CSV table of C-alpha atoms and ligand atoms in Angstrom, one decimal:
chain,number,residue,atom,x,y,z
A,5,MET,CA,280.3,102.4,181.1
A,6,THR,CA,278.4,100.3,183.8
A,7,LEU,CA,274.7,99.6,183.1
A,8,ARG,CA,272.6,101.6,185.6
A,9,LEU,CA,269.3,100.3,187.1
A,10,THR,CA,266.7,102.7,188.4
A,11,THR,CA,263.1,101.8,189.5
A,12,GLU,CA,259.6,103.6,189.5
A,13,LEU,CA,256.6,102.3,191.5
A,14,LEU,CA,253.4,101.9,189.4
A,15,THR,CA,250.0,101.8,190.9
A,16,LEU,CA,247.5,100.1,188.5
A,17,HIS,CA,243.6,99.8,188.8
A,18,THR,CA,241.4,97.2,187.3
A,19,THR,CA,238.1,98.3,185.7
A,20,HIS,CA,236.5,95.8,188.0
A,21,PRO,CA,237.8,94.1,191.2
A,22,PHE,CA,239.8,91.0,189.8
A,23,ILE,CA,239.0,88.0,191.7
A,24,ILE,CA,240.1,84.3,191.4
A,25,ALA,CA,239.9,81.2,193.7
A,26,ARG,CA,242.6,82.7,195.9
A,27,GLY,CA,240.9,86.1,196.4
A,28,GLY,CA,241.3,89.4,194.7
A,29,HIS,CA,241.8,93.1,194.6
A,30,SER,CA,241.3,96.3,192.4
A,31,GLU,CA,244.5,98.0,193.0
A,32,PHE,CA,247.9,96.4,191.9
A,33,ARG,CA,251.3,97.7,192.5
A,34,THR,CA,254.2,96.8,190.2
A,35,VAL,CA,257.7,98.1,189.6
A,36,MET,CA,259.0,99.6,186.5
A,37,VAL,CA,262.7,98.9,185.9
A,38,LYS,CA,264.9,100.9,183.6
A,39,VAL,CA,268.3,99.8,182.7
A,40,THR,CA,270.4,102.7,181.2
A,41,ASP,CA,273.6,102.2,179.1
A,42,GLY,CA,276.5,104.5,178.8
A,43,ASP,CA,275.1,106.4,175.9
A,44,GLY,CA,271.8,107.1,177.8
A,45,VAL,CA,269.7,104.4,176.0
A,46,GLU,CA,267.1,103.0,178.3
A,47,GLY,CA,265.6,99.6,178.3
A,48,TRP,CA,262.4,99.1,180.3
A,49,GLY,CA,260.8,96.2,182.1
A,50,GLU,CA,258.1,95.5,184.8
A,51,ALA,CA,257.9,93.5,188.0
A,52,ALA,CA,254.5,92.2,188.8
A,53,ALA,CA,255.0,90.5,192.2
A,54,THR,CA,252.6,87.6,193.2
A,55,ALA,CA,252.4,86.6,196.8
A,56,PHE,CA,251.5,83.1,195.7
A,57,TYR,CA,255.0,82.8,194.3
A,58,GLY,CA,256.6,84.3,197.3
A,59,GLU,CA,257.0,87.9,196.1
A,60,THR,CA,255.8,91.2,197.3
A,61,LEU,CA,256.5,94.8,196.5
A,62,ALA,CA,259.1,94.8,199.3
A,63,THR,CA,260.9,91.7,198.1
A,64,VAL,CA,261.0,92.9,194.6
A,65,GLN,CA,262.6,96.3,195.5
A,66,ALA,CA,265.1,94.4,197.9
A,67,ALA,CA,266.0,92.0,195.1
A,68,LEU,CA,266.5,94.9,192.5
A,69,ALA,CA,268.7,96.7,195.0
A,70,THR,CA,270.8,93.4,195.1
A,71,TYR,CA,270.7,92.9,191.3
A,72,GLY,CA,271.4,96.6,190.3
A,73,PRO,CA,275.3,96.5,190.8
A,74,LEU,CA,275.6,93.1,189.0
A,75,LEU,CA,274.6,94.2,185.6
A,76,GLY,CA,278.1,94.9,184.2
A,77,ASP,CA,278.7,97.1,181.1
A,78,ASP,CA,277.5,95.0,178.2
A,79,PRO,CA,273.6,94.7,177.6
A,80,PHE,CA,274.3,92.1,174.8
A,81,ALA,CA,275.7,89.6,177.5
A,82,LEU,CA,272.2,88.5,178.3
A,83,ASP,CA,273.0,84.9,179.2
A,84,ALA,CA,275.9,86.0,181.5
A,85,ILE,CA,273.9,88.7,183.2
A,86,GLU,CA,270.9,86.5,183.8
A,87,ARG,CA,273.1,83.8,185.3
A,88,ARG,CA,274.9,86.1,187.5
A,89,LEU,CA,271.6,87.4,188.9
A,90,GLU,CA,270.1,84.0,189.5
A,91,THR,CA,273.3,82.6,191.0
A,92,THR,CA,273.6,85.7,193.4
A,93,LEU,CA,270.1,85.6,194.5
A,94,ALA,CA,267.7,82.8,193.2
A,95,GLY,CA,263.9,82.9,193.3
A,96,ASN,CA,262.6,86.6,192.9
A,97,ALA,CA,261.3,85.8,189.4
A,98,ALA,CA,259.3,89.0,189.0
A,99,ALA,CA,262.3,91.2,189.8
A,100,ARG,CA,264.6,89.2,187.6
A,101,VAL,CA,262.4,89.2,184.6
A,102,ALA,CA,261.9,92.9,184.8
A,103,ILE,CA,265.6,93.3,184.4
A,104,SER,CA,265.6,90.6,181.7
A,105,ALA,CA,262.8,92.5,179.7
A,106,ALA,CA,264.7,95.7,180.1
A,107,LEU,CA,267.9,94.2,178.8
A,108,HIS,CA,266.1,92.8,175.8
A,109,ASP,CA,264.4,96.1,175.2
A,110,LEU,CA,267.9,97.8,175.3
A,111,VAL,CA,269.4,95.3,173.0
A,112,GLY,CA,266.6,95.8,170.5
A,113,LYS,CA,266.9,99.6,170.8
A,114,ARG,CA,270.8,99.5,170.4
A,115,LEU,CA,270.2,97.5,167.1
A,116,GLY,CA,267.1,99.7,166.1
A,117,ILE,CA,264.9,96.6,165.5
A,118,PRO,CA,261.8,95.1,167.3
A,119,LEU,CA,262.8,92.3,169.7
A,120,TRP,CA,260.3,90.0,167.7
A,121,ARG,CA,262.5,90.6,164.7
A,122,TYR,CA,265.7,90.1,166.7
A,123,TRP,CA,264.2,86.7,167.4
A,124,GLY,CA,263.3,86.2,163.8
A,125,LEU,CA,259.5,85.7,164.7
A,126,GLU,CA,256.5,86.5,162.5
A,127,ALA,CA,254.5,89.0,164.6
A,128,ALA,CA,251.3,88.2,162.8
A,129,LYS,CA,251.4,84.5,163.8
A,130,ALA,CA,249.9,84.9,167.2
A,131,PRO,CA,246.7,83.0,168.2
A,132,ARG,CA,244.0,85.1,169.6
A,133,SER,CA,244.1,86.1,173.2
A,134,THR,CA,241.4,85.2,175.6
A,135,PHE,CA,239.7,87.7,177.8
A,136,THR,CA,239.3,86.8,181.6
A,137,ILE,CA,235.9,86.8,183.4
A,138,GLY,CA,236.9,86.9,187.1
A,139,ILE,CA,234.8,85.4,189.9
A,140,ASP,CA,231.8,87.7,190.7
A,141,THR,CA,228.1,87.8,191.2
A,142,PRO,CA,225.8,86.8,188.4
A,143,GLU,CA,224.8,90.5,187.7
A,144,MET,CA,228.5,91.6,187.4
A,145,ILE,CA,229.5,88.5,185.4
A,146,ARG,CA,226.6,89.4,182.9
A,147,ARG,CA,228.1,92.9,182.7
A,148,LYS,CA,231.5,91.8,182.1
A,149,VAL,CA,230.5,89.4,179.4
A,150,ALA,CA,228.8,92.2,177.7
A,151,GLU,CA,231.8,94.5,178.1
A,152,ALA,CA,234.0,91.7,176.6
A,153,ALA,CA,231.7,91.5,173.5
A,154,GLY,CA,234.7,92.0,171.1
A,155,TYR,CA,236.6,89.0,172.4
A,156,PRO,CA,235.7,85.6,170.7
A,157,VAL,CA,237.3,83.5,173.6
A,158,LEU,CA,236.5,84.0,177.2
A,159,LYS,CA,238.6,82.4,180.2
A,160,VAL,CA,236.5,81.8,183.1
A,161,LYS,CA,237.8,81.7,186.7
A,162,LEU,CA,236.4,78.9,188.8
A,163,GLY,CA,237.3,77.0,191.8
A,164,THR,CA,234.5,78.3,194.0
A,165,PRO,CA,231.4,76.9,195.6
A,166,ASN,CA,229.5,78.7,192.8
A,167,ASP,CA,231.1,77.2,189.8
A,168,LEU,CA,227.8,75.9,188.3
A,169,GLU,CA,226.1,79.2,188.8
A,170,ILE,CA,229.1,81.1,187.1
A,171,LEU,CA,229.0,78.8,184.1
A,172,THR,CA,225.2,78.8,183.7
A,173,THR,CA,225.3,82.7,183.9
A,174,ILE,CA,228.1,82.9,181.3
A,175,ARG,CA,226.6,80.3,178.9
A,176,GLU,CA,223.1,82.1,179.2
A,177,ALA,CA,224.9,85.4,178.1
A,178,THR,CA,227.0,84.2,175.2
A,179,ASP,CA,227.7,81.4,173.0
A,180,ARG,CA,231.5,82.2,172.7
A,181,GLU,CA,234.2,79.8,173.2
A,182,ILE,CA,234.9,79.3,176.9
A,183,ARG,CA,238.1,78.1,178.7
A,184,VAL,CA,238.3,77.4,182.4
A,185,ASP,CA,240.9,78.2,184.9
A,186,ALA,CA,240.3,76.6,188.3
A,187,ASN,CA,243.4,78.2,189.8
A,188,CYS,CA,244.1,75.0,192.0
A,189,GLY,CA,240.7,75.3,193.6
A,190,TRP,CA,239.6,71.8,193.0
A,191,THR,CA,240.6,68.2,194.1
A,192,ALA,CA,241.4,65.7,191.5
A,193,ASP,CA,238.1,63.7,192.1
A,194,HIS,CA,236.1,66.9,192.0
A,195,ALA,CA,237.8,67.9,188.7
A,196,VAL,CA,236.8,64.5,187.1
A,197,ALA,CA,233.2,65.0,188.4
A,198,MET,CA,233.3,68.4,186.7
A,199,LEU,CA,234.5,67.1,183.3
A,200,PRO,CA,230.9,66.2,182.0
A,201,VAL,CA,229.7,69.5,183.4
A,202,LEU,CA,232.5,71.4,181.4
A,203,ALA,CA,231.5,69.4,178.3
A,204,GLU,CA,227.9,70.3,178.7
A,205,PHE,CA,228.8,74.1,178.8
A,206,GLY,CA,231.1,73.5,175.7
A,207,VAL,CA,234.4,74.3,177.6
A,208,THR,CA,237.5,73.8,175.5
A,209,VAL,CA,240.5,74.0,177.8
A,210,LEU,CA,241.0,73.2,181.6
A,211,GLU,CA,243.7,75.1,183.3
A,212,GLN,CA,245.2,74.1,186.6
A,213,PRO,CA,242.3,72.2,188.3
A,214,VAL,CA,244.3,71.1,191.4
A,215,THR,CA,247.0,72.1,193.8
A,216,PRO,CA,250.5,72.7,192.2
A,217,THR,CA,252.1,69.4,193.5
A,218,ASP,CA,249.4,67.1,192.8
A,219,ILE,CA,250.9,65.8,189.5
A,220,ALA,CA,249.2,62.3,190.0
A,221,GLY,CA,245.9,64.2,190.1
A,222,LEU,CA,246.6,66.1,186.9
A,223,ALA,CA,247.5,62.8,185.3
A,224,HIS,CA,244.3,61.1,186.8
A,225,ILE,CA,242.2,64.1,185.2
A,226,ARG,CA,243.9,64.1,182.0
A,227,ARG,CA,243.2,60.3,181.5
A,228,GLN,CA,239.3,61.0,181.8
A,229,SER,CA,239.4,64.4,180.0
A,230,LYS,CA,238.4,64.9,176.3
A,231,ILE,CA,239.7,68.6,176.4
A,232,PRO,CA,243.3,69.7,177.1
A,233,ILE,CA,244.7,70.1,180.6
A,234,ILE,CA,247.1,73.0,181.1
A,235,ALA,CA,249.6,73.3,184.0
A,236,ASP,CA,250.0,76.8,185.3
A,237,GLU,CA,250.9,77.0,189.0
A,238,SER,CA,252.4,73.4,188.6
A,239,CYS,CA,254.8,74.7,186.0
A,240,VAL,CA,256.9,77.7,187.1
A,241,THR,CA,260.4,77.1,185.3
A,242,SER,CA,261.6,74.6,182.7
A,243,ALA,CA,262.7,72.3,185.6
A,244,HIS,CA,259.1,71.5,186.2
A,245,ILE,CA,258.4,70.3,182.8
A,246,PRO,CA,259.9,66.7,183.0
A,247,ALA,CA,257.6,65.7,185.8
A,248,LEU,CA,254.5,67.0,183.9
A,249,VAL,CA,255.2,65.0,180.8
A,250,GLY,CA,252.3,62.8,180.3
A,251,ALA,CA,250.4,64.3,183.2
A,252,VAL,CA,249.1,67.4,181.3
A,253,ASP,CA,248.6,68.5,177.6
A,254,GLY,CA,250.4,71.8,177.9
A,255,ILE,CA,251.9,74.4,180.2
A,256,ASN,CA,251.3,77.9,180.8
A,257,ILE,CA,254.3,80.2,180.7
A,258,LYS,CA,254.3,83.5,182.6
A,259,LEU,CA,257.3,85.8,182.8
A,260,ALA,CA,256.7,86.6,186.4
A,261,LYS,CA,257.0,83.0,187.3
A,262,CYS,CA,260.0,81.9,185.2
A,263,GLY,CA,262.2,85.1,185.7
A,264,SER,CA,263.8,85.4,182.3
A,265,LEU,CA,262.9,85.9,178.7
A,266,ARG,CA,265.5,83.5,177.8
A,267,GLU,CA,264.2,80.9,180.2
A,268,ALA,CA,260.7,81.3,178.6
A,269,LEU,CA,262.2,80.4,175.3
A,270,ARG,CA,263.8,77.3,176.8
A,271,MET,CA,260.4,76.3,178.3
A,272,ILE,CA,258.9,76.7,174.9
A,273,ALA,CA,261.6,74.4,173.4
A,274,ILE,CA,261.4,71.7,176.2
A,275,ALA,CA,257.6,71.5,176.1
A,276,ARG,CA,257.7,71.2,172.3
A,277,ALA,CA,260.3,68.4,172.4
A,278,HIS,CA,257.7,66.6,174.6
A,279,GLY,CA,254.9,67.4,172.2
A,280,MET,CA,253.2,69.6,174.7
A,281,MET,CA,251.0,72.6,174.1
A,282,VAL,CA,252.3,75.9,175.1
A,283,MET,CA,250.2,78.9,176.5
A,284,VAL,CA,251.5,82.3,177.4
A,285,GLY,CA,249.8,84.0,180.3
A,286,CYS,CA,250.3,87.1,182.6
A,287,MET,CA,249.7,88.7,185.8
A,288,ILE,CA,247.7,92.0,186.3
A,289,GLU,CA,250.3,94.2,184.8
A,290,SER,CA,250.6,97.1,182.5
A,291,SER,CA,251.2,97.2,178.8
A,292,LEU,CA,255.0,97.3,179.7
A,293,GLY,CA,254.9,93.7,181.2
A,294,ILE,CA,252.2,92.4,178.7
A,295,THR,CA,254.3,93.5,175.8
A,296,ALA,CA,257.3,91.6,176.8
A,297,ALA,CA,255.0,88.5,177.2
A,298,ALA,CA,253.4,89.2,173.8
A,299,HIS,CA,256.7,88.7,172.2
A,300,PHE,CA,256.3,85.0,172.7
A,301,THR,CA,252.9,84.8,171.1
A,302,PRO,CA,254.0,83.7,167.6
A,303,LEU,CA,255.5,80.6,169.3
A,304,VAL,CA,252.5,79.4,171.3
A,305,ASP,CA,249.1,77.7,171.0
A,306,ILE,CA,247.1,79.6,173.6
A,307,VAL,CA,247.4,83.3,174.5
A,308,ASP,CA,246.0,84.9,177.6
A,309,LEU,CA,247.5,88.3,177.7
A,310,ASP,CA,244.6,90.4,179.0
A,311,GLY,CA,246.5,91.7,182.2
A,312,ALA,CA,246.6,95.3,180.8
A,313,ALA,CA,243.3,95.1,179.0
A,314,LEU,CA,241.6,94.6,182.5
A,315,LEU,CA,243.0,98.0,183.7
A,316,ARG,CA,241.5,101.3,183.6
A,317,ASP,CA,244.7,103.4,183.9
A,318,ASP,CA,247.4,101.6,181.9
A,319,PRO,CA,250.5,104.0,182.0
A,320,PHE,CA,252.0,102.4,178.8
A,321,ALA,CA,251.3,101.7,175.2
A,322,GLY,CA,252.6,98.7,173.6
A,323,ALA,CA,251.3,95.3,172.2
A,324,THR,CA,247.4,95.5,172.0
A,325,ILE,CA,244.8,92.7,172.1
A,326,PRO,CA,241.5,94.3,170.9
A,327,GLY,CA,239.1,91.5,169.9
A,328,GLY,CA,241.9,89.1,171.0
A,329,GLN,CA,244.0,90.1,168.0
A,330,VAL,CA,247.5,90.4,169.3
A,331,THR,CA,249.5,93.3,167.7
A,332,LEU,CA,253.1,93.7,168.5
A,333,PRO,CA,254.6,97.1,168.1
A,334,ASP,CA,256.9,98.0,165.2
A,335,ALA,CA,259.4,100.2,167.2
A,336,PRO,CA,262.9,99.0,168.4
A,337,GLY,CA,263.1,96.7,171.4
A,338,LEU,CA,259.9,96.1,173.2
A,339,GLY,CA,258.4,99.1,171.5
A,340,VAL,CA,256.6,100.3,174.6
A,341,THR,CA,256.0,104.0,175.1
A,342,ARG,CA,254.4,106.1,177.9
A,343,ARG,CA,250.9,107.2,177.5
B,9,MG,MG1,246.1,80.2,185.3
């Protein structure tokens, strides 16, 4: 029996407006994808479109309508299905990864084992997740830092005219570890000028200081930096890794960028072959999307999977990160349930 694809629109709200260097919102819409096999077993995935990567709710829905009839009848044919989707309609990574996650969920459910067991991973091996403090006023930043009291590592969004004020506010509020994500908001020269400032505030990691195509800028910053430089927007799929070798210390993998759970595994293997660090990150998405990403945590150095923890109305229960501690579900497949 042919695998059947159905979708459901999800509307999610963050506890506070989530703002980064490119702007922000408090309402986020994602698409839940269900793939049902001939026995009525369902696999679930989530598409979190990001305009920065050329996707919107409308493009996700159009892409899913194209992909739906291409699934065939064998959910175990993961490689063939994923290749068929990509060769028929490239790009549309958030839409494709929702199907990829749903197929992996379905495979785990058919086998009766969690996906991390299928991959032979140790669920307890995950590094702690950071919790993100978005761009905000000093009063709100103090409140957010207090609310994130259980998280030992904070990720701070910079790339604004008020970066120094933000760092000062956070450092006055806490002595916890701080990592910085500038989300392409700096020039290479400004980033180099910021390095001693980051050192003064005890920042331990710098993510994507410059615009995605400025690989020479990343390399220039890295030569001056004592802390690891991680490429996020500069590294979308495995094809971007070779150009980043030597220019950065590591890459940030996000499922909504790379379009496939199998591609995420390839990215980890390629980065490791080059001695690079690996981080797994996320968009603002529910526990459905976060749980798929959380399955990579035993394989990475840095975890930033707070997308669902920032929500006030998460419709799903799955992997959790209280206090940064990543816990993967024990149920078959992704192990995600409706709340
Ligand atoms: Mg980032």
